[in-house]
Amino acid sequence: MTAISDPTGAQSPGPEPPVRLSLTPEGATPGRLDGAWWPRSHDLLRELPPLAAALDPTWGKITRVTVNPTHWPVIPRRVPVAGHVIHVGWFEEEQDADEVMVCSFTPLRIELLVIPPEAEAPAAEWLMTAASDPANTRTGTDLLTAAGVPTADPRAGG
């Protein structure tokens, strides 16, 4: 087996940029989604720890995440985060390709729109607002389509 190093993908020695996350306002009854997450890459090992760090104080320790494999080339079974491990599962047909389900030990479950990392900032900002709007009734894929952000067809294999 050969390991390939990508120097362009190496992280600089500095603080991690803040997680790009919006949630339904506290106290509001969520709509179809509980918010949106705009990861910086399609690498779950890299992206889940900052997401968990942002959610843990409010939602309790994140213990499980499920994704649709359409946008994630590698799905690790476990992702180490500060002091614990997140178990990762996936569903092809049962879960919207553009959403992630996050579960905590409390037990709480939230559904987040996943905005593709390559989305343009104006569309991503609109999506962050729309997904966290308590009046939203659209799925993740429906919101991306409305914003003009390309989505992968799960039936086409990503």
Coordinates of C-alpha atoms in Angstrom, one line a residue:
M1 CA 0.0 0.0 0.0
T2 CA 1.3 3.4 -0.9
A3 CA 0.6 6.6 1.0
I4 CA 0.6 9.8 -0.9
S5 CA 1.1 13.1 0.8
D6 CA -0.5 16.2 -0.6
P7 CA 1.5 19.3 0.4
T8 CA -1.3 21.6 -0.8
G9 CA -3.7 20.0 1.6
A10 CA -1.4 20.3 4.6
Q11 CA -2.8 22.5 7.4
S12 CA -1.0 25.5 8.4
P13 CA 0.2 25.7 12.0
G14 CA -2.4 28.1 13.4
P15 CA -5.8 28.1 14.9
E16 CA -8.5 26.3 12.9
P17 CA -10.9 28.6 11.2
P18 CA -14.3 28.7 12.9
V19 CA -16.9 26.1 11.9
R20 CA -19.5 27.4 9.5
L21 CA -22.7 26.5 11.2
S22 CA -26.1 28.0 11.6
L23 CA -28.8 26.6 13.9
T24 CA -32.5 27.3 14.4
P25 CA -32.8 30.0 17.1
E26 CA -32.9 28.7 20.7
G27 CA -36.4 28.2 21.9
A28 CA -37.9 28.1 18.4
T29 CA -39.5 24.9 17.1
P30 CA -37.3 23.8 14.2
G31 CA -38.7 23.4 10.7
R32 CA -37.8 20.5 8.5
L33 CA -34.1 21.1 9.3
D34 CA -32.3 22.2 12.5
G35 CA -29.8 24.3 10.6
A36 CA -26.9 24.2 8.1
W37 CA -23.3 23.2 8.1
W38 CA -20.8 24.4 5.5
P39 CA -17.7 22.2 5.7
R40 CA -14.4 23.3 4.1
S41 CA -13.8 19.9 2.5
H42 CA -15.3 16.5 1.8
D43 CA -13.0 14.9 4.5
L44 CA -15.0 13.7 7.5
L45 CA -11.9 13.1 9.6
R46 CA -11.0 16.7 9.2
E47 CA -14.5 18.3 9.3
L48 CA -16.3 16.4 12.1
P49 CA -14.0 17.5 15.1
P50 CA -14.7 21.2 14.6
L51 CA -18.4 20.5 14.1
A52 CA -18.5 18.5 17.3
A53 CA -16.6 21.2 19.2
A54 CA -19.2 23.8 18.1
L55 CA -22.2 21.6 19.0
D56 CA -21.0 19.8 22.2
P57 CA -21.5 22.8 24.6
T58 CA -25.1 23.3 23.6
W59 CA -26.3 19.8 22.5
G60 CA -24.2 17.6 24.7
K61 CA -21.3 15.3 23.6
I62 CA -21.8 14.3 20.0
T63 CA -21.7 10.5 19.8
R64 CA -23.0 9.5 16.4
V65 CA -23.3 11.1 12.9
T66 CA -24.9 9.6 9.8
V67 CA -24.3 10.8 6.3
N68 CA -25.2 9.8 2.8
P69 CA -22.1 8.7 1.0
T70 CA -22.9 10.8 -2.1
H71 CA -20.6 13.7 -1.1
W72 CA -18.1 11.9 1.2
P73 CA -15.5 9.9 -0.7
V74 CA -14.3 8.2 2.6
I75 CA -16.5 7.5 5.5
P76 CA -14.5 6.5 8.6
R77 CA -16.4 4.3 11.1
R78 CA -15.0 6.3 14.1
V79 CA -13.6 9.9 14.3
P80 CA -11.6 10.9 17.4
V81 CA -12.6 14.3 18.8
A82 CA -11.6 16.0 22.1
G83 CA -11.8 13.2 24.6
H84 CA -14.2 10.9 22.9
V85 CA -15.1 9.2 19.6
I86 CA -17.9 9.9 17.2
H87 CA -19.3 6.8 15.5
V88 CA -20.1 7.4 11.8
G89 CA -22.7 5.6 9.8
W90 CA -24.2 6.0 6.4
F91 CA -27.4 5.5 4.5
E92 CA -27.7 5.8 0.7
E93 CA -31.5 5.7 0.2
E94 CA -32.8 6.5 3.7
Q95 CA -31.1 9.8 4.2
D96 CA -31.2 12.9 2.0
A97 CA -27.9 13.2 0.2
D98 CA -27.5 16.8 1.3
E99 CA -28.1 16.3 5.0
V100 CA -26.3 15.0 8.0
M101 CA -27.9 13.6 11.2
V102 CA -26.0 14.4 14.4
C103 CA -26.9 12.6 17.7
S104 CA -25.7 13.4 21.2
F105 CA -25.7 11.3 24.4
T106 CA -28.4 13.5 26.0
P107 CA -30.2 12.1 23.7
L108 CA -30.8 14.7 21.1
R109 CA -30.9 14.5 17.3
I110 CA -30.5 17.3 14.8
E111 CA -30.7 17.3 11.0
L112 CA -28.4 19.7 9.2
L113 CA -28.2 20.7 5.6
V114 CA -24.7 20.1 4.3
I115 CA -23.7 22.9 2.0
P116 CA -21.0 21.7 -0.5
P117 CA -17.6 23.1 0.3
E118 CA -17.3 24.5 -3.2
A119 CA -20.5 26.5 -2.9
E120 CA -20.2 30.3 -3.6
A121 CA -20.4 32.5 -0.5
P122 CA -23.7 34.3 -1.4
A123 CA -25.6 31.1 -2.0
A124 CA -24.1 29.5 1.1
E125 CA -25.2 32.5 3.2
W126 CA -28.7 32.2 1.9
L127 CA -28.7 28.5 2.6
M128 CA -27.5 29.0 6.1
T129 CA -30.4 31.3 6.8
A130 CA -33.0 29.3 5.0
A131 CA -32.1 26.0 6.7
S132 CA -32.2 27.5 10.2
D133 CA -35.5 29.2 9.6
P134 CA -38.2 27.6 11.8
A135 CA -40.7 28.1 8.9
N136 CA -38.6 26.0 6.5
T137 CA -40.3 22.8 5.2
R138 CA -37.8 21.9 2.4
T139 CA -35.3 19.1 2.4
G140 CA -31.6 19.8 2.1
T141 CA -31.6 18.8 -1.6
D142 CA -34.6 21.1 -2.2
L143 CA -32.9 24.0 -0.6
L144 CA -29.7 23.5 -2.7
T145 CA -31.8 23.3 -5.8
A146 CA -33.6 26.5 -4.9
A147 CA -30.3 28.3 -4.4
G148 CA -28.9 27.0 -7.7
V149 CA -26.1 25.0 -6.0
P150 CA -25.3 21.8 -7.9
T151 CA -26.2 18.6 -6.1
A152 CA -25.0 15.2 -7.0
D153 CA -27.6 12.7 -8.0
P154 CA -27.3 9.8 -5.5
R155 CA -28.6 7.4 -8.2
A156 CA -25.7 8.4 -10.4
G157 CA -23.1 7.3 -7.8
G158 CA -22.0 10.9 -6.9

